[in-house]
Short mmCIF file of C-alpha atoms and ligand atoms in Angstrom, two decimals:
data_model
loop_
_atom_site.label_atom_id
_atom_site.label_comp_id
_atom_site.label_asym_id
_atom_site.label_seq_id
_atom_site.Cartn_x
_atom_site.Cartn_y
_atom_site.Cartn_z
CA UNK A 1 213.06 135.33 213.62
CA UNK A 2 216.53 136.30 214.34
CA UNK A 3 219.39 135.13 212.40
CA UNK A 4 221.84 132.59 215.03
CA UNK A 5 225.37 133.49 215.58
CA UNK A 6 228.03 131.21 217.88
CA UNK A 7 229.95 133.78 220.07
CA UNK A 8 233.06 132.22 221.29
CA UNK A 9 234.33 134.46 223.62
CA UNK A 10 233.02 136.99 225.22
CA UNK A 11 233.01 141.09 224.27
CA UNK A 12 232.45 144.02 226.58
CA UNK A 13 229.25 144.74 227.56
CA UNK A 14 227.92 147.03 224.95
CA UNK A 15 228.70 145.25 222.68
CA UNK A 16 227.16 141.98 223.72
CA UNK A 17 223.57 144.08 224.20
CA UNK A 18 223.81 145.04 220.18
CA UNK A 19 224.47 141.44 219.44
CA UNK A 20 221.46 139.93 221.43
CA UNK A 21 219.41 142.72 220.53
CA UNK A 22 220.17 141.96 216.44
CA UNK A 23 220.94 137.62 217.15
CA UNK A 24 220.09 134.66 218.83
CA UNK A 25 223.21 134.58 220.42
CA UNK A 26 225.16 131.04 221.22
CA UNK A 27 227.63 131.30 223.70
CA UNK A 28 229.80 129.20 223.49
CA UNK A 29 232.18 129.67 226.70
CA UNK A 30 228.55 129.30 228.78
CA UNK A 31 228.43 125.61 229.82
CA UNK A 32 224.42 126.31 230.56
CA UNK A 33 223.92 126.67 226.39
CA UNK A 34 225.91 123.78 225.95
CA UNK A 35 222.65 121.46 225.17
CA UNK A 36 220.85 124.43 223.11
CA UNK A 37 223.97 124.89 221.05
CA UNK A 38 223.80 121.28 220.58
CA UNK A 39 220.47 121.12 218.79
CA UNK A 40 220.66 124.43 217.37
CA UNK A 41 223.93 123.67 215.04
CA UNK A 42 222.41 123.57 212.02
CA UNK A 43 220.86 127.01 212.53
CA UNK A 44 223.93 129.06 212.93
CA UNK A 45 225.17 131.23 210.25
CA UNK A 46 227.81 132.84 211.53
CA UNK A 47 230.49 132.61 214.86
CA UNK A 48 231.84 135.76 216.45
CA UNK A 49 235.70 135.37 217.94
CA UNK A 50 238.52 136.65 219.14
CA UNK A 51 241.88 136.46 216.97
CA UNK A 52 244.02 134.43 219.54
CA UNK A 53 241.12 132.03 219.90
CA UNK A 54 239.81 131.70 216.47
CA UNK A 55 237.68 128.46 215.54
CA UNK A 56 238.72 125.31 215.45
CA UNK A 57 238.24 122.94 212.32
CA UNK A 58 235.96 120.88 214.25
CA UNK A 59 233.33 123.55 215.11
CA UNK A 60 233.66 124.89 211.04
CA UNK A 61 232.84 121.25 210.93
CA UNK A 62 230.14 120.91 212.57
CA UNK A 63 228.20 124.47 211.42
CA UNK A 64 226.52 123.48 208.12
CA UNK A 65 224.78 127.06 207.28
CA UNK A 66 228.38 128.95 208.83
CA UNK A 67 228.52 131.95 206.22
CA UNK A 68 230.73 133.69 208.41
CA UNK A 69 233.59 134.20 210.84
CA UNK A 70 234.10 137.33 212.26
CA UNK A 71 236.93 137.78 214.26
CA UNK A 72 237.38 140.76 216.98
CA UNK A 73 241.31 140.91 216.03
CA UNK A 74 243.33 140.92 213.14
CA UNK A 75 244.97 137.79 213.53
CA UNK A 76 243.65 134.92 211.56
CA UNK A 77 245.92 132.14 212.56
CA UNK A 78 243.50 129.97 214.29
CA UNK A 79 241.40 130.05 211.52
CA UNK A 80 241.65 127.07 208.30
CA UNK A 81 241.29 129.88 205.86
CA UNK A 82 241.86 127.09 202.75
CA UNK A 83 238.59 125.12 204.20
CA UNK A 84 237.06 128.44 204.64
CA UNK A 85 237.21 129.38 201.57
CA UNK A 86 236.47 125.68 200.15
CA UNK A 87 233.28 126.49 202.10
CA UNK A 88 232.83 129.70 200.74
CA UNK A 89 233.02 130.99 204.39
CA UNK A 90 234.23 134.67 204.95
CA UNK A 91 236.54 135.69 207.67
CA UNK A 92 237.05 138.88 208.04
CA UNK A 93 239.05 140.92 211.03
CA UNK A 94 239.44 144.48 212.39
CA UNK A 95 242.22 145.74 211.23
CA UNK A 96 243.64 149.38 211.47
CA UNK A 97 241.50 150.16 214.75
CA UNK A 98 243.83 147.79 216.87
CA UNK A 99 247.07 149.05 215.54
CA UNK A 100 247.89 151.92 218.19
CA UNK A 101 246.88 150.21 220.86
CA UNK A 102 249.11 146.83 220.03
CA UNK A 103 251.98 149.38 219.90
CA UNK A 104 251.42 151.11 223.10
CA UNK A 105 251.53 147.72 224.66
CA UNK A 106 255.05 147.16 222.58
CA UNK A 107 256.31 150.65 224.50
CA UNK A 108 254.43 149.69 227.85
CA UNK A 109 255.88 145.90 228.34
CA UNK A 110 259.17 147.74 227.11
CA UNK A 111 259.33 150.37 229.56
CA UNK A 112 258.52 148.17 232.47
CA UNK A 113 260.86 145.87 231.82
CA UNK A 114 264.04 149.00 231.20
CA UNK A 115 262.86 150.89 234.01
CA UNK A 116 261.42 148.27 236.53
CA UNK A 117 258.41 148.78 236.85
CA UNK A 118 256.73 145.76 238.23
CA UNK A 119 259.75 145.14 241.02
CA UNK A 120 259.32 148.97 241.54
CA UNK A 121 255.75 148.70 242.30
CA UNK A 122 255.89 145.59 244.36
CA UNK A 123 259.09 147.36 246.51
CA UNK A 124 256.58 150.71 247.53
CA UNK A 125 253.75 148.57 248.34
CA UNK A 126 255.81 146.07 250.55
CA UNK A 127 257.36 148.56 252.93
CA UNK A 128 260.76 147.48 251.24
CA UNK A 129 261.39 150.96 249.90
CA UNK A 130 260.75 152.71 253.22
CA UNK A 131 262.33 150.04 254.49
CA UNK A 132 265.84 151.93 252.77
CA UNK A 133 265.86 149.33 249.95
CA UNK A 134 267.02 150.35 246.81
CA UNK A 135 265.21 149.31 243.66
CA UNK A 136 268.77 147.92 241.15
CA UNK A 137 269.03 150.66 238.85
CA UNK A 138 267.47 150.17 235.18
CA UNK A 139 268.77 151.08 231.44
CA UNK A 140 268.16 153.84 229.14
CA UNK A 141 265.92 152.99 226.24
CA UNK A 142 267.21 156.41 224.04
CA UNK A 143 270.17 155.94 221.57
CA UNK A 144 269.54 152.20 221.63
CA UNK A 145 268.94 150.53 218.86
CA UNK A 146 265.45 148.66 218.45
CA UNK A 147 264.98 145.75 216.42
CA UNK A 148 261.49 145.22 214.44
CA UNK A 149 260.67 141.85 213.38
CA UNK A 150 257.45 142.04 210.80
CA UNK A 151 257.33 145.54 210.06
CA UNK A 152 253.25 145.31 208.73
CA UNK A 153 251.03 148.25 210.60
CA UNK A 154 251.92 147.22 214.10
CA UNK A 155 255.46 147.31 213.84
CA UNK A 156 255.55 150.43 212.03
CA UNK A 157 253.65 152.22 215.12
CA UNK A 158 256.01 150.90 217.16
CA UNK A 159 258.84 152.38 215.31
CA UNK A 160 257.35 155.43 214.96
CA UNK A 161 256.77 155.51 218.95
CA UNK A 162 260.31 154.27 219.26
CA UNK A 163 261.64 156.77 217.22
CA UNK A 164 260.24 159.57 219.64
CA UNK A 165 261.62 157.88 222.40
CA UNK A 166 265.52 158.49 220.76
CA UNK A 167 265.90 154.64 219.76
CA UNK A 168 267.38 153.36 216.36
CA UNK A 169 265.14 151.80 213.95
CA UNK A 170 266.12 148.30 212.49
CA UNK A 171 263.75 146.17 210.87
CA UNK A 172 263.13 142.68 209.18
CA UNK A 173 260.27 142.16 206.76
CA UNK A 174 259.48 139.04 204.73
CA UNK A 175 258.46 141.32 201.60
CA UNK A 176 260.58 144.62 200.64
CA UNK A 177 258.81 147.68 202.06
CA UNK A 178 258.83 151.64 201.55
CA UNK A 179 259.75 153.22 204.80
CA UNK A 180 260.78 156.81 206.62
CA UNK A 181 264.34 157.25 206.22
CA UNK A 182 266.51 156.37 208.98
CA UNK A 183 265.11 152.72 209.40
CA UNK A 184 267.37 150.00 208.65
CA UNK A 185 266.66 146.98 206.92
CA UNK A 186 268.15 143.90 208.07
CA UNK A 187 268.11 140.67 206.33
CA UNK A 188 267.45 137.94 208.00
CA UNK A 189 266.02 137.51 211.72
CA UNK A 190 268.98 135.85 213.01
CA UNK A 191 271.57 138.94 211.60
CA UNK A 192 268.35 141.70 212.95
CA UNK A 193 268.85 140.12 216.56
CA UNK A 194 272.27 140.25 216.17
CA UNK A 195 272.35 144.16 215.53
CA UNK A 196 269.74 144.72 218.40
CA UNK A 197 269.86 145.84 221.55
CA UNK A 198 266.10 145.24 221.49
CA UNK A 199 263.75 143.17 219.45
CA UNK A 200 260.29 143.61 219.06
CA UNK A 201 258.18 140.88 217.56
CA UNK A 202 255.00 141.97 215.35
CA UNK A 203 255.24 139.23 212.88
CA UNK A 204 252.02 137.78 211.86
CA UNK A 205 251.82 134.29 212.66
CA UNK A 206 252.03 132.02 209.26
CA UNK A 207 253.10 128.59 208.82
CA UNK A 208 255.97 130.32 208.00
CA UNK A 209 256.76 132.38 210.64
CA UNK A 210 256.25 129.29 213.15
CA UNK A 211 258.96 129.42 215.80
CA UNK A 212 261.34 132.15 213.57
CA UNK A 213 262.35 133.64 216.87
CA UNK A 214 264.08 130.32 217.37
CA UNK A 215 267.25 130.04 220.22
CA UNK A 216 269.61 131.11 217.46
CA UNK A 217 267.82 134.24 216.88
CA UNK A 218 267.93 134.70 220.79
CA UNK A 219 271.73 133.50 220.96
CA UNK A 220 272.24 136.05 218.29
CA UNK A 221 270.42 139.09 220.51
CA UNK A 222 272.88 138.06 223.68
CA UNK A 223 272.99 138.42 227.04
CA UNK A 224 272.19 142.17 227.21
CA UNK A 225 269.55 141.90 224.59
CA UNK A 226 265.23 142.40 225.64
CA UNK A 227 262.92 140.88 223.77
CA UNK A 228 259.37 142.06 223.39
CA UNK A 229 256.24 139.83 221.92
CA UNK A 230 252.94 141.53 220.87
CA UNK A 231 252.35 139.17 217.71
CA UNK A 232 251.80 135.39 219.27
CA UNK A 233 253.44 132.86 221.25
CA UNK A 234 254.25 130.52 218.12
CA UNK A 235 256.53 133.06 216.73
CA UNK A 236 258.81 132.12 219.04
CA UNK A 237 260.29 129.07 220.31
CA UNK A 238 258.83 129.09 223.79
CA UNK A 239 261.50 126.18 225.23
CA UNK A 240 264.41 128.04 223.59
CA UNK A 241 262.90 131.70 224.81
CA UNK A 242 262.69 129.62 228.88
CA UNK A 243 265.64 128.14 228.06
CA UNK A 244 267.58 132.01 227.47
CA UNK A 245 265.92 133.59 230.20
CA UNK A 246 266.93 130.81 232.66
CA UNK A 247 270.49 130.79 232.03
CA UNK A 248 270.68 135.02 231.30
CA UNK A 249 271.59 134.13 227.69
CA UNK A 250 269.00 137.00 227.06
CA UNK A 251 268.43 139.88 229.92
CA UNK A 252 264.56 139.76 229.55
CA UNK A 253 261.59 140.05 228.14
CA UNK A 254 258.35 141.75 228.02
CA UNK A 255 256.00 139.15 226.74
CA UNK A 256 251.57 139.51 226.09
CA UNK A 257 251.09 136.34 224.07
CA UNK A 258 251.96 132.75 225.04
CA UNK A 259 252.16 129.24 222.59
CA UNK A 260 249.41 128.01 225.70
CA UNK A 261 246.67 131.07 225.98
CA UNK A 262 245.85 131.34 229.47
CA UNK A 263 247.10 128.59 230.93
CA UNK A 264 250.91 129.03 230.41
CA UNK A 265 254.30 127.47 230.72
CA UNK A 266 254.22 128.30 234.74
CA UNK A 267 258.00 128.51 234.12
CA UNK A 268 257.44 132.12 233.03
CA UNK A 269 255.98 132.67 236.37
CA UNK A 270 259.15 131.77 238.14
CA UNK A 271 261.31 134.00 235.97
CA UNK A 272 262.37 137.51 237.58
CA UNK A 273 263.45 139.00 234.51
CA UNK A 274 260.07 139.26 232.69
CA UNK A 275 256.90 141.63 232.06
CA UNK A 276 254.06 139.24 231.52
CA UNK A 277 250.83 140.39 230.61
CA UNK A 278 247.38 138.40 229.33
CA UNK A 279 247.45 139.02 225.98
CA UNK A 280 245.66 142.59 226.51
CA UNK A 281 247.28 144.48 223.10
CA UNK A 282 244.08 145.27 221.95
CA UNK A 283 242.36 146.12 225.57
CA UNK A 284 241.01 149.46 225.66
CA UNK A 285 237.69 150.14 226.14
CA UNK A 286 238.04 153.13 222.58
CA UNK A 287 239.29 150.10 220.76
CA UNK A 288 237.51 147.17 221.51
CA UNK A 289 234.68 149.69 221.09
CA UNK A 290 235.87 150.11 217.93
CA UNK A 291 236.50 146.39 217.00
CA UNK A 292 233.30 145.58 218.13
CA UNK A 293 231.91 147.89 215.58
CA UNK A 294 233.62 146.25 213.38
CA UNK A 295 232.51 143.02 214.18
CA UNK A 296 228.65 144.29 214.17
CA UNK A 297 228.77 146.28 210.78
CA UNK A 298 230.77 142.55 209.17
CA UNK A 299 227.87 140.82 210.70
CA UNK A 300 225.20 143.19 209.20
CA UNK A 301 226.83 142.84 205.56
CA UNK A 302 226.66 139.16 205.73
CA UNK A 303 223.01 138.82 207.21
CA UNK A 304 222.20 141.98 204.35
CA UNK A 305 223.72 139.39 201.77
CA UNK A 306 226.51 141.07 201.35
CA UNK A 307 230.44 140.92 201.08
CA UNK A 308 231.47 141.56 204.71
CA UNK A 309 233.17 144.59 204.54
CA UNK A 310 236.46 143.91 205.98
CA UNK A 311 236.18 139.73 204.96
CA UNK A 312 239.98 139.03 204.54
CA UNK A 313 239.34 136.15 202.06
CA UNK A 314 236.76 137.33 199.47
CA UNK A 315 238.99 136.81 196.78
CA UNK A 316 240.22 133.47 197.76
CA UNK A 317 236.33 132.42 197.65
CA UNK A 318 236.08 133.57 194.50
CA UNK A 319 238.79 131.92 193.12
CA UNK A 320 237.88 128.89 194.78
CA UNK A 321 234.21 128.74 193.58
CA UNK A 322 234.80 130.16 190.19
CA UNK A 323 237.83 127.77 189.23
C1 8YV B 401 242.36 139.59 220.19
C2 8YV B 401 244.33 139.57 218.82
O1 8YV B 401 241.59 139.57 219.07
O2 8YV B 401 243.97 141.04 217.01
C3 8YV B 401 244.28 139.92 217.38
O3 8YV B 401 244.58 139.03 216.57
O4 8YV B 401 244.92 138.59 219.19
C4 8YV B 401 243.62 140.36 219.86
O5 8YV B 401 243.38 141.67 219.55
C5 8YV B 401 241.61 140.13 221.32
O6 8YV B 401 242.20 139.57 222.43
C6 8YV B 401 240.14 139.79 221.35
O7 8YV B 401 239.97 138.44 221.55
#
């Protein structure tokens, strides 16, 4: 018989076909299983997810035989990795196949929002433009100076892109790290904003890093200042970010992650100086491709018996179970 999984969310196509074809697949986002899940809890061994959705201490709860989480992301924020581990329960992510892809989004979001791209598009394809309007003019992105907050794998490929596109390189990490010369550190958040023409957040989300984009930080980057957010909404303080756009505290942002994944603040929709996009970083079909490799070669350790290969908290079980 085939070993059960929970998927959470679903994955492209392909990827779906190798899990049925290797699992009894639960889904969980398919009201029709809802019953089946119900009676099959105590079967599953492991629950496939995405990194912004994660699983919820309630459905660790309520998976007896859960050996495994594998999330299709990096992030593992909405995951209790101290019950996991009490558990024995592995998480483990994607990382490094996500990276450039994150970072393109950091340039993409950025450039739209310097250059207009969104009111650009929507003046050609309402007749405004032939109309003889003129699209306000937008602002150079080379010689300015662009501010990296977390500077882990992510924000490094964004500096390195940034770099080619003639910006300055300032950073803020929580730990001292080796970098290219040329990149400034900066540090705290609140001095890094003030420095920036730009910021770009690629913090991972800790307790710690809860809300450090708070409205000081975004008093400190000022009323010419962009902000860009590829990490998560929690990072930032999502009143105090509102609050800045509204009154042109900040110019704008560029923004892929929200504090309420999909169904956010609809204040953001009102705004005219953002980018917002649905939390599509990783959304390629070469990378999820390659996540969902990832995903399938984590599940295949674990059902092998096994260390999954990429499990982020391996040691942290064995500490926990050999103490
Ligand atoms: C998601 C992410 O995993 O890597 C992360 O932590 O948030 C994303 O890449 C992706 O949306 C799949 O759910």
């Amino acid at each position: 018989m085939k070993p059960a999984i929970l998927l959470v969310e679903p994955m492209m196509d392909a990827i779906e076909r190798d899990l049925d074809a290797a699992y009894t697949v639960h889904r969980l986002y398919d009201a029709a299983q809802q019953s089946r899940i119900q009676a099959d809890l105590g079967t599953i061994r492991a629950a496939v997810t995405g990194g912004g959705t994660g699983l919820s201490a309630e459905w660790v709860a309520r998976l007896p035989a859960l050996g495994l989480i594998a999330i299709n992301g990096v992030g593992t924020d909405k995951v209790d990795l101290a019950e996991t581990a009490r558990r024995g329960i592995h998480v483990s992510t994607t990382p490094g196949v996500l990276t450039g892809d994150v970072a393109d989004m950091a340039m993409a979001l950025l450039l739209a929002v310097m250059r207009r791209i969104v009111d650009g598009d929507r003046m050609v394809r309402d007749g405004r433009w032939a109309a003889g309007g003129q699209l306000p003019l937008g602002s150079r992105l080379g010689g300015r100076k662009l501010a990296i907050l977390g500077l882990g794998q992510i924000g490094r490929a964004i500096a390195r892109r940034a770099e080619a596109f003639d910006a300055e390189i300032l950073y803020w990490n929580r730990s001292p790290v080796e970098t290219p010369s040329g990149w400034t550190c900066i540090d705290t958040p609140e001095r890094l904003a003030a420095e920036a023409d730009i910021l770009v957040v690629a913090v991972a989300a800790t307790p710690q890093t809860e809300s450090i984009v708070s409205a000081a930080v975004l008093d400190a980057l000022g009323p010419n200042g962009i902000l860009v957010n590829v990490a998560r909404g929690n990072v930032v303080d999502e009143a105090a970010l509102l609050s800045a756009l509204q009154q042109a505290q900040i110019a704008a942002a560029g923004l892929d992650v929200f504090r309420n994944e999909p169904t956010i603040d609809p204040a953001f929709a009102r705004l005219d100086n953002v980018v917002l996009a649905p939390h599509q970083g990783s959304a390629t079909v070469s990378t999820r491709e390659d996540m969902g490799a990832l995903v399938l070669a984590n599940l295949a350790d674990h059902f092998a018996g096994r260390t999954p290969r990429t499990s982020v908290n391996a040691d942290r079980i064995q500490e926990t179970h050999s103490a």
